[in-house]
Amino acid sequence: MSREFSMDRRAYLATVGTTATVALAGCSNNGGGTETITPGTAPGFQPFEFQDGSELVGFDIDLTAAVFEEMDGYELADWETFEFGSLIQALTSDRIDFIAAAMTINDGRDETIDFSDPYYSANQSIIVRADGSFSPSELGDLSGRPVGAQSGTTGEETIQDELIANGELEESNYTSYDNYVLAVEDLENGNIDAIVIDEPVGDTFANQRPVEVAFIYETNEQYGFGMRTDDDDLTTAVNEGLQTVRDDGTYEDLTAEWFGS
């Protein structure tokens, strides 16, 4: 998505990105009682996080900045970027301290990391080529078709749990991608017939590329920020900051800015 930023927003984000410089990733204390937190994300998931030229932007990026602005004793280092499927390992190995990547809270992930309170609710959308003849209206219609999703996402889980596990789709008909940009390119080129993807991201691709949303599959999933299981103080501070930006209207403003609602 190409959009204009206000000078205040650009200046603020630039300030956040330069408030702390650390030689190594991972949290550090700079001697003044302030803990420096290294955030991580997975670009290519517009409008949540993506590259706009050389700048990392998106709803998650702005929301994280707003939350940390309200947190006493913490400041953000520069963002580190990974493929989505590598984020939890980066967190548990101390390469980063905080995940903001439209990550769905689920039992499997919650066994390894801690989540903040939920900050966004979403379903899965199924997108197809806009000029194609394939028009599915339910998951069962994907049976026997080549389909794709991003590795490690709930879109992939939906395909595996609801189609492959039930024998409605052969493993050979499923392609896993490092990111959804590659999946959409394959869809456009006719290499796959459908993609299962988080609803807001599917809408963004449909607005920008020759693809369209065929139908919505309701999963009622919720996104949360991820932190290590032993970072209880950070988790508490993030939840308090998140509640503050909800209460003061910042969350509503960011939602309107990025999702138009």
PDB file of C-alpha atoms in Angstrom:
ATOM      1  CA  MET A   1       0.000   0.000   0.000  1.00  0.00           C
ATOM      2  CA  SER A   2       1.373   3.387  -0.972  1.00  0.00           C
ATOM      3  CA  ARG A   3       0.250   6.175   1.292  1.00  0.00           C
ATOM      4  CA  GLU A   4       1.348   9.545   2.607  1.00  0.00           C
ATOM      5  CA  PHE A   5       2.605  10.032   6.132  1.00  0.00           C
ATOM      6  CA  SER A   6       2.217  13.201   8.127  1.00  0.00           C
ATOM      7  CA  MET A   7       5.475  14.896   9.053  1.00  0.00           C
ATOM      8  CA  ASP A   8       4.636  14.345  12.734  1.00  0.00           C
ATOM      9  CA  ARG A   9       4.218  10.602  12.193  1.00  0.00           C
ATOM     10  CA  ARG A  10       7.447  10.317  10.203  1.00  0.00           C
ATOM     11  CA  ALA A  11       9.340  12.347  12.791  1.00  0.00           C
ATOM     12  CA  TYR A  12       7.963  10.262  15.634  1.00  0.00           C
ATOM     13  CA  LEU A  13       8.810   6.939  13.994  1.00  0.00           C
ATOM     14  CA  ALA A  14      12.287   8.206  13.173  1.00  0.00           C
ATOM     15  CA  THR A  15      12.738   9.150  16.817  1.00  0.00           C
ATOM     16  CA  VAL A  16      11.593   5.731  17.986  1.00  0.00           C
ATOM     17  CA  GLY A  17      14.041   4.060  15.633  1.00  0.00           C
ATOM     18  CA  THR A  18      16.987   6.059  16.964  1.00  0.00           C
ATOM     19  CA  THR A  19      16.266   6.375  20.659  1.00  0.00           C
ATOM     20  CA  ALA A  20      18.552   3.458  21.407  1.00  0.00           C
ATOM     21  CA  THR A  21      21.450   1.894  19.585  1.00  0.00           C
ATOM     22  CA  VAL A  22      22.715  -1.482  20.737  1.00  0.00           C
ATOM     23  CA  ALA A  23      25.521  -3.604  19.387  1.00  0.00           C
ATOM     24  CA  LEU A  24      23.651  -6.844  19.909  1.00  0.00           C
ATOM     25  CA  ALA A  25      20.003  -7.745  19.644  1.00  0.00           C
ATOM     26  CA  GLY A  26      18.142  -8.668  22.811  1.00  0.00           C
ATOM     27  CA  CYS A  27      17.100  -6.541  25.747  1.00  0.00           C
ATOM     28  CA  SER A  28      19.676  -4.405  27.523  1.00  0.00           C
ATOM     29  CA  ASN A  29      19.783  -1.857  30.298  1.00  0.00           C
ATOM     30  CA  ASN A  30      21.453   1.374  29.277  1.00  0.00           C
ATOM     31  CA  GLY A  31      22.364   2.399  32.809  1.00  0.00           C
ATOM     32  CA  GLY A  32      19.585   4.908  33.288  1.00  0.00           C
ATOM     33  CA  GLY A  33      16.965   2.455  34.462  1.00  0.00           C
ATOM     34  CA  THR A  34      15.545   2.117  30.965  1.00  0.00           C
ATOM     35  CA  GLU A  35      15.415  -1.289  29.303  1.00  0.00           C
ATOM     36  CA  THR A  36      15.993  -1.405  25.563  1.00  0.00           C
ATOM     37  CA  ILE A  37      13.705  -3.846  23.749  1.00  0.00           C
ATOM     38  CA  THR A  38      14.503  -5.248  20.304  1.00  0.00           C
ATOM     39  CA  PRO A  39      11.265  -5.796  18.353  1.00  0.00           C
ATOM     40  CA  GLY A  40      10.915  -8.300  15.530  1.00  0.00           C
ATOM     41  CA  THR A  41       8.430  -8.706  12.701  1.00  0.00           C
ATOM     42  CA  ALA A  42       7.888 -10.376   9.310  1.00  0.00           C
ATOM     43  CA  PRO A  43       7.337  -7.876   6.476  1.00  0.00           C
ATOM     44  CA  GLY A  44       5.130  -8.737   3.524  1.00  0.00           C
ATOM     45  CA  PHE A  45       1.896  -8.826   5.544  1.00  0.00           C
ATOM     46  CA  GLN A  46       0.292  -5.573   4.467  1.00  0.00           C
ATOM     47  CA  PRO A  47      -1.261  -3.571   6.099  1.00  0.00           C
ATOM     48  CA  PHE A  48       0.183  -4.937   9.356  1.00  0.00           C
ATOM     49  CA  GLU A  49       3.884  -4.806   8.455  1.00  0.00           C
ATOM     50  CA  PHE A  50       5.601  -4.194   5.127  1.00  0.00           C
ATOM     51  CA  GLN A  51       8.384  -2.275   3.451  1.00  0.00           C
ATOM     52  CA  ASP A  52       7.494   1.075   1.893  1.00  0.00           C
ATOM     53  CA  GLY A  53      10.739   1.719   0.052  1.00  0.00           C
ATOM     54  CA  SER A  54      13.412   1.490   2.726  1.00  0.00           C
ATOM     55  CA  GLU A  55      10.947   2.168   5.552  1.00  0.00           C
ATOM     56  CA  LEU A  56       9.250  -0.507   7.649  1.00  0.00           C
ATOM     57  CA  VAL A  57       5.633   0.579   8.132  1.00  0.00           C
ATOM     58  CA  GLY A  58       2.230  -0.820   9.041  1.00  0.00           C
ATOM     59  CA  PHE A  59      -0.423  -1.061  11.707  1.00  0.00           C
ATOM     60  CA  ASP A  60       1.694  -3.282  13.971  1.00  0.00           C
ATOM     61  CA  ILE A  61       4.666  -0.946  13.638  1.00  0.00           C
ATOM     62  CA  ASP A  62       2.659   2.152  14.558  1.00  0.00           C
ATOM     63  CA  LEU A  63       0.754   0.387  17.337  1.00  0.00           C
ATOM     64  CA  THR A  64       3.974  -0.916  18.877  1.00  0.00           C
ATOM     65  CA  ALA A  65       5.463   2.588  18.831  1.00  0.00           C
ATOM     66  CA  ALA A  66       2.339   4.015  20.472  1.00  0.00           C
ATOM     67  CA  VAL A  67       2.262   1.311  23.169  1.00  0.00           C
ATOM     68  CA  PHE A  68       5.935   1.733  24.063  1.00  0.00           C
ATOM     69  CA  GLU A  69       5.507   5.501  24.240  1.00  0.00           C
ATOM     70  CA  GLU A  70       3.172   4.848  27.183  1.00  0.00           C
ATOM     71  CA  MET A  71       5.525   2.398  28.936  1.00  0.00           C
ATOM     72  CA  ASP A  72       7.803   3.782  31.644  1.00  0.00           C
ATOM     73  CA  GLY A  73      11.240   2.214  31.759  1.00  0.00           C
ATOM     74  CA  TYR A  74      11.273   0.780  28.228  1.00  0.00           C
ATOM     75  CA  GLU A  75      12.360   1.987  24.820  1.00  0.00           C
ATOM     76  CA  LEU A  76      12.549   0.398  21.389  1.00  0.00           C
ATOM     77  CA  ALA A  77      15.712  -0.472  19.481  1.00  0.00           C
ATOM     78  CA  ASP A  78      15.648  -0.854  15.701  1.00  0.00           C
ATOM     79  CA  TRP A  79      13.356  -3.483  14.225  1.00  0.00           C
ATOM     80  CA  GLU A  80      14.717  -6.891  13.228  1.00  0.00           C
ATOM     81  CA  THR A  81      12.987  -8.721  10.372  1.00  0.00           C
ATOM     82  CA  PHE A  82      12.549 -12.462   9.758  1.00  0.00           C
ATOM     83  CA  GLU A  83      10.390 -14.882   7.856  1.00  0.00           C
ATOM     84  CA  PHE A  84       7.231 -15.434   9.899  1.00  0.00           C
ATOM     85  CA  GLY A  85       8.078 -19.043  10.729  1.00  0.00           C
ATOM     86  CA  SER A  86      11.390 -17.979  12.317  1.00  0.00           C
ATOM     87  CA  LEU A  87      10.036 -15.338  14.688  1.00  0.00           C
ATOM     88  CA  ILE A  88       9.382 -17.527  17.724  1.00  0.00           C
ATOM     89  CA  GLN A  89      12.827 -19.105  17.499  1.00  0.00           C
ATOM     90  CA  ALA A  90      14.353 -15.625  17.225  1.00  0.00           C
ATOM     91  CA  LEU A  91      12.483 -14.645  20.386  1.00  0.00           C
ATOM     92  CA  THR A  92      13.377 -17.715  22.447  1.00  0.00           C
ATOM     93  CA  SER A  93      17.047 -17.490  21.384  1.00  0.00           C
ATOM     94  CA  ASP A  94      17.215 -13.838  22.547  1.00  0.00           C
ATOM     95  CA  ARG A  95      17.785 -12.372  19.089  1.00  0.00           C
ATOM     96  CA  ILE A  96      14.694 -10.248  19.705  1.00  0.00           C
ATOM     97  CA  ASP A  97      12.587  -9.457  22.769  1.00  0.00           C
ATOM     98  CA  PHE A  98       9.188  -8.724  21.299  1.00  0.00           C
ATOM     99  CA  ILE A  99       7.109  -9.974  18.340  1.00  0.00           C
ATOM    100  CA  ALA A 100       4.635  -7.741  16.516  1.00  0.00           C
ATOM    101  CA  ALA A 101       3.565  -9.662  13.418  1.00  0.00           C
ATOM    102  CA  ALA A 102      -0.208 -10.184  13.368  1.00  0.00           C
ATOM    103  CA  MET A 103       0.464 -13.423  15.235  1.00  0.00           C
ATOM    104  CA  THR A 104      -2.617 -15.389  16.224  1.00  0.00           C
ATOM    105  CA  ILE A 105      -2.812 -16.467  19.845  1.00  0.00           C
ATOM    106  CA  ASN A 106      -3.186 -20.245  19.965  1.00  0.00           C
ATOM    107  CA  ASP A 107      -2.400 -23.089  22.352  1.00  0.00           C
ATOM    108  CA  GLY A 108       0.604 -24.355  20.425  1.00  0.00           C
ATOM    109  CA  ARG A 109       2.400 -21.007  20.408  1.00  0.00           C
ATOM    110  CA  ASP A 110       1.298 -20.237  23.961  1.00  0.00           C
ATOM    111  CA  GLU A 111       3.264 -23.273  25.164  1.00  0.00           C
ATOM    112  CA  THR A 112       6.486 -21.644  23.965  1.00  0.00           C
ATOM    113  CA  ILE A 113       5.966 -17.893  24.387  1.00  0.00           C
ATOM    114  CA  ASP A 114       3.690 -15.517  26.269  1.00  0.00           C
ATOM    115  CA  PHE A 115       1.193 -13.264  24.558  1.00  0.00           C
ATOM    116  CA  SER A 116      -0.120  -9.850  25.380  1.00  0.00           C
ATOM    117  CA  ASP A 117      -3.821  -9.218  25.640  1.00  0.00           C
ATOM    118  CA  PRO A 118      -5.443  -9.509  22.179  1.00  0.00           C
ATOM    119  CA  TYR A 119      -5.219  -6.397  20.017  1.00  0.00           C
ATOM    120  CA  TYR A 120      -6.966  -7.453  16.787  1.00  0.00           C
ATOM    121  CA  SER A 121      -9.590 -10.004  15.670  1.00  0.00           C
ATOM    122  CA  ALA A 122      -9.650 -11.607  12.230  1.00  0.00           C
ATOM    123  CA  ASN A 123     -10.953 -14.457  10.098  1.00  0.00           C
ATOM    124  CA  GLN A 124      -9.434 -16.222   7.089  1.00  0.00           C
ATOM    125  CA  SER A 125     -10.218 -15.203   3.526  1.00  0.00           C
ATOM    126  CA  ILE A 126      -9.866 -17.359   0.432  1.00  0.00           C
ATOM    127  CA  ILE A 127      -8.550 -15.410  -2.544  1.00  0.00           C
ATOM    128  CA  VAL A 128      -8.544 -16.473  -6.196  1.00  0.00           C
ATOM    129  CA  ARG A 129      -7.594 -14.924  -9.550  1.00  0.00           C
ATOM    130  CA  ALA A 130      -9.939 -12.112 -10.485  1.00  0.00           C
ATOM    131  CA  ASP A 131     -10.078 -13.197 -14.127  1.00  0.00           C
ATOM    132  CA  GLY A 132     -10.289 -16.930 -13.424  1.00  0.00           C
ATOM    133  CA  SER A 133     -13.222 -19.302 -13.613  1.00  0.00           C
ATOM    134  CA  PHE A 134     -12.724 -20.811 -10.144  1.00  0.00           C
ATOM    135  CA  SER A 135     -15.276 -19.367  -7.705  1.00  0.00           C
ATOM    136  CA  PRO A 136     -15.299 -21.377  -4.454  1.00  0.00           C
ATOM    137  CA  SER A 137     -17.860 -20.564  -1.799  1.00  0.00           C
ATOM    138  CA  GLU A 138     -16.750 -22.932   0.988  1.00  0.00           C
ATOM    139  CA  LEU A 139     -13.609 -24.785   2.048  1.00  0.00           C
ATOM    140  CA  GLY A 140     -14.826 -28.056   0.532  1.00  0.00           C
ATOM    141  CA  ASP A 141     -14.701 -26.441  -2.895  1.00  0.00           C
ATOM    142  CA  LEU A 142     -10.901 -26.386  -2.625  1.00  0.00           C
ATOM    143  CA  SER A 143     -10.816 -30.183  -2.746  1.00  0.00           C
ATOM    144  CA  GLY A 144      -8.506 -31.401  -5.496  1.00  0.00           C
ATOM    145  CA  ARG A 145      -7.285 -27.893  -6.288  1.00  0.00           C
ATOM    146  CA  PRO A 146      -3.710 -26.590  -5.921  1.00  0.00           C
ATOM    147  CA  VAL A 147      -3.787 -24.169  -2.984  1.00  0.00           C
ATOM    148  CA  GLY A 148      -1.245 -22.246  -0.931  1.00  0.00           C
ATOM    149  CA  ALA A 149      -0.583 -20.378   2.304  1.00  0.00           C
ATOM    150  CA  GLN A 150       2.321 -18.912   4.218  1.00  0.00           C
ATOM    151  CA  SER A 151       4.357 -21.293   6.342  1.00  0.00           C
ATOM    152  CA  GLY A 152       3.558 -21.195  10.047  1.00  0.00           C
ATOM    153  CA  THR A 153       0.340 -19.189   9.691  1.00  0.00           C
ATOM    154  CA  THR A 154      -3.222 -20.014  10.657  1.00  0.00           C
ATOM    155  CA  GLY A 155      -3.991 -20.046   6.944  1.00  0.00           C
ATOM    156  CA  GLU A 156      -1.696 -23.044   6.660  1.00  0.00           C
ATOM    157  CA  GLU A 157      -3.273 -24.596   9.764  1.00  0.00           C
ATOM    158  CA  THR A 158      -6.727 -24.204   8.219  1.00  0.00           C
ATOM    159  CA  ILE A 159      -5.637 -26.084   5.092  1.00  0.00           C
ATOM    160  CA  GLN A 160      -3.906 -28.814   7.068  1.00  0.00           C
ATOM    161  CA  ASP A 161      -6.572 -29.293   9.739  1.00  0.00           C
ATOM    162  CA  GLU A 162      -9.738 -28.748   7.723  1.00  0.00           C
ATOM    163  CA  LEU A 163      -8.760 -30.157   4.322  1.00  0.00           C
ATOM    164  CA  ILE A 164      -5.665 -32.374   4.358  1.00  0.00           C
ATOM    165  CA  ALA A 165      -6.423 -34.093   7.685  1.00  0.00           C
ATOM    166  CA  ASN A 166      -9.960 -34.859   6.479  1.00  0.00           C
ATOM    167  CA  GLY A 167      -8.754 -36.324   3.211  1.00  0.00           C
ATOM    168  CA  GLU A 168     -10.329 -33.553   1.131  1.00  0.00           C
ATOM    169  CA  LEU A 169      -6.971 -32.340  -0.155  1.00  0.00           C
ATOM    170  CA  GLU A 170      -3.806 -34.232  -1.027  1.00  0.00           C
ATOM    171  CA  GLU A 171      -0.530 -33.017   0.472  1.00  0.00           C
ATOM    172  CA  SER A 172       0.778 -32.710  -3.074  1.00  0.00           C
ATOM    173  CA  ASN A 173      -1.876 -30.089  -3.816  1.00  0.00           C
ATOM    174  CA  TYR A 174      -0.643 -27.801  -1.056  1.00  0.00           C
ATOM    175  CA  THR A 175       2.266 -25.359  -1.434  1.00  0.00           C
ATOM    176  CA  SER A 176       3.794 -23.615   1.576  1.00  0.00           C
ATOM    177  CA  TYR A 177       5.438 -20.219   1.011  1.00  0.00           C
ATOM    178  CA  ASP A 178       7.920 -18.186   3.046  1.00  0.00           C
ATOM    179  CA  ASN A 179       5.667 -15.155   2.591  1.00  0.00           C
ATOM    180  CA  TYR A 180       2.337 -14.288   1.035  1.00  0.00           C
ATOM    181  CA  VAL A 181       3.818 -12.078  -1.676  1.00  0.00           C
ATOM    182  CA  LEU A 182       5.307 -15.202  -3.271  1.00  0.00           C
ATOM    183  CA  ALA A 183       1.995 -17.023  -2.881  1.00  0.00           C
ATOM    184  CA  VAL A 184       0.063 -14.238  -4.610  1.00  0.00           C
ATOM    185  CA  GLU A 185       2.563 -14.196  -7.456  1.00  0.00           C
ATOM    186  CA  ASP A 186       2.038 -17.930  -7.948  1.00  0.00           C
ATOM    187  CA  LEU A 187      -1.723 -17.389  -7.847  1.00  0.00           C
ATOM    188  CA  GLU A 188      -1.509 -14.685 -10.494  1.00  0.00           C
ATOM    189  CA  ASN A 189       0.650 -16.937 -12.680  1.00  0.00           C
ATOM    190  CA  GLY A 190      -1.815 -19.815 -12.448  1.00  0.00           C
ATOM    191  CA  ASN A 191       0.431 -22.146 -10.454  1.00  0.00           C
ATOM    192  CA  ILE A 192      -2.152 -22.389  -7.682  1.00  0.00           C
ATOM    193  CA  ASP A 193      -5.896 -21.740  -7.699  1.00  0.00           C
ATOM    194  CA  ALA A 194      -6.495 -20.290  -4.229  1.00  0.00           C
ATOM    195  CA  ILE A 195      -4.788 -18.914  -1.131  1.00  0.00           C
ATOM    196  CA  VAL A 196      -5.973 -19.039   2.475  1.00  0.00           C
ATOM    197  CA  ILE A 197      -4.884 -15.799   4.146  1.00  0.00           C
ATOM    198  CA  ASP A 198      -5.832 -13.514   7.027  1.00  0.00           C
ATOM    199  CA  GLU A 199      -8.830 -11.393   6.065  1.00  0.00           C
ATOM    200  CA  PRO A 200      -7.343  -7.860   6.232  1.00  0.00           C
ATOM    201  CA  VAL A 201      -4.287  -8.947   4.245  1.00  0.00           C
ATOM    202  CA  GLY A 202      -6.443 -10.664   1.641  1.00  0.00           C
ATOM    203  CA  ASP A 203      -8.422  -7.454   1.257  1.00  0.00           C
ATOM    204  CA  THR A 204      -5.218  -5.490   0.689  1.00  0.00           C
ATOM    205  CA  PHE A 205      -4.006  -7.856  -2.024  1.00  0.00           C
ATOM    206  CA  ALA A 206      -7.443  -7.718  -3.666  1.00  0.00           C
ATOM    207  CA  ASN A 207      -7.225  -3.918  -3.769  1.00  0.00           C
ATOM    208  CA  GLN A 208      -3.778  -3.940  -5.362  1.00  0.00           C
ATOM    209  CA  ARG A 209      -3.441  -7.083  -7.465  1.00  0.00           C
ATOM    210  CA  PRO A 210      -5.628  -8.986  -9.992  1.00  0.00           C
ATOM    211  CA  VAL A 211      -7.027 -11.249  -7.270  1.00  0.00           C
ATOM    212  CA  GLU A 212     -10.306 -11.235  -5.376  1.00  0.00           C
ATOM    213  CA  VAL A 213     -11.789 -12.568  -2.159  1.00  0.00           C
ATOM    214  CA  ALA A 214     -14.000 -15.551  -2.962  1.00  0.00           C
ATOM    215  CA  PHE A 215     -15.366 -16.038   0.562  1.00  0.00           C
ATOM    216  CA  ILE A 216     -14.570 -15.624   4.255  1.00  0.00           C
ATOM    217  CA  TYR A 217     -13.926 -18.619   6.499  1.00  0.00           C
ATOM    218  CA  GLU A 218     -14.728 -17.653  10.083  1.00  0.00           C
ATOM    219  CA  THR A 219     -12.014 -18.560  12.574  1.00  0.00           C
ATOM    220  CA  ASN A 220     -12.515 -15.706  15.072  1.00  0.00           C
ATOM    221  CA  GLU A 221      -8.798 -15.647  15.825  1.00  0.00           C
ATOM    222  CA  GLN A 222      -7.107 -12.944  17.856  1.00  0.00           C
ATOM    223  CA  TYR A 223      -3.669 -11.403  17.410  1.00  0.00           C
ATOM    224  CA  GLY A 224      -1.290 -10.726  20.281  1.00  0.00           C
ATOM    225  CA  PHE A 225       2.217  -9.381  20.813  1.00  0.00           C
ATOM    226  CA  GLY A 226       4.711 -12.126  21.701  1.00  0.00           C
ATOM    227  CA  MET A 227       7.260 -12.113  24.527  1.00  0.00           C
ATOM    228  CA  ARG A 228       9.430 -14.667  26.316  1.00  0.00           C
ATOM    229  CA  THR A 229       7.757 -16.629  29.101  1.00  0.00           C
ATOM    230  CA  ASP A 230      10.127 -15.203  31.724  1.00  0.00           C
ATOM    231  CA  ASP A 231       9.531 -11.564  30.734  1.00  0.00           C
ATOM    232  CA  ASP A 232       6.560 -11.047  33.044  1.00  0.00           C
ATOM    233  CA  ASP A 233       7.380  -7.406  33.757  1.00  0.00           C
ATOM    234  CA  LEU A 234       7.522  -6.611  30.036  1.00  0.00           C
ATOM    235  CA  THR A 235       4.261  -8.436  29.372  1.00  0.00           C
ATOM    236  CA  THR A 236       2.534  -6.485  32.153  1.00  0.00           C
ATOM    237  CA  ALA A 237       3.909  -3.183  30.885  1.00  0.00           C
ATOM    238  CA  VAL A 238       2.838  -3.943  27.295  1.00  0.00           C
ATOM    239  CA  ASN A 239      -0.691  -4.803  28.422  1.00  0.00           C
ATOM    240  CA  GLU A 240      -0.913  -1.575  30.403  1.00  0.00           C
ATOM    241  CA  GLY A 241       0.387   0.438  27.451  1.00  0.00           C
ATOM    242  CA  LEU A 242      -2.042  -1.291  25.111  1.00  0.00           C
ATOM    243  CA  GLN A 243      -4.948  -0.458  27.399  1.00  0.00           C
ATOM    244  CA  THR A 244      -3.835   3.182  27.544  1.00  0.00           C
ATOM    245  CA  VAL A 245      -3.788   3.575  23.746  1.00  0.00           C
ATOM    246  CA  ARG A 246      -7.242   2.011  23.612  1.00  0.00           C
ATOM    247  CA  ASP A 247      -8.570   4.361  26.265  1.00  0.00           C
ATOM    248  CA  ASP A 248      -7.095   7.558  24.811  1.00  0.00           C
ATOM    249  CA  GLY A 249      -8.325   6.944  21.243  1.00  0.00           C
ATOM    250  CA  THR A 250      -4.932   6.203  19.659  1.00  0.00           C
ATOM    251  CA  TYR A 251      -5.927   2.631  18.819  1.00  0.00           C
ATOM    252  CA  GLU A 252      -9.091   3.824  17.084  1.00  0.00           C
ATOM    253  CA  ASP A 253      -7.106   6.411  15.111  1.00  0.00           C
ATOM    254  CA  LEU A 254      -4.586   3.803  13.934  1.00  0.00           C
ATOM    255  CA  THR A 255      -7.348   1.384  12.983  1.00  0.00           C
ATOM    256  CA  ALA A 256      -9.020   4.073  10.877  1.00  0.00           C
ATOM    257  CA  GLU A 257      -5.697   5.012   9.295  1.00  0.00           C
ATOM    258  CA  TRP A 258      -4.713   1.498   8.263  1.00  0.00           C
ATOM    259  CA  PHE A 259      -8.059  -0.240   7.736  1.00  0.00           C
ATOM    260  CA  GLY A 260     -10.356   2.652   6.935  1.00  0.00           C
ATOM    261  CA  SER A 261     -12.809   1.816   9.677  1.00  0.00           C
TER     262      SER A 261
END
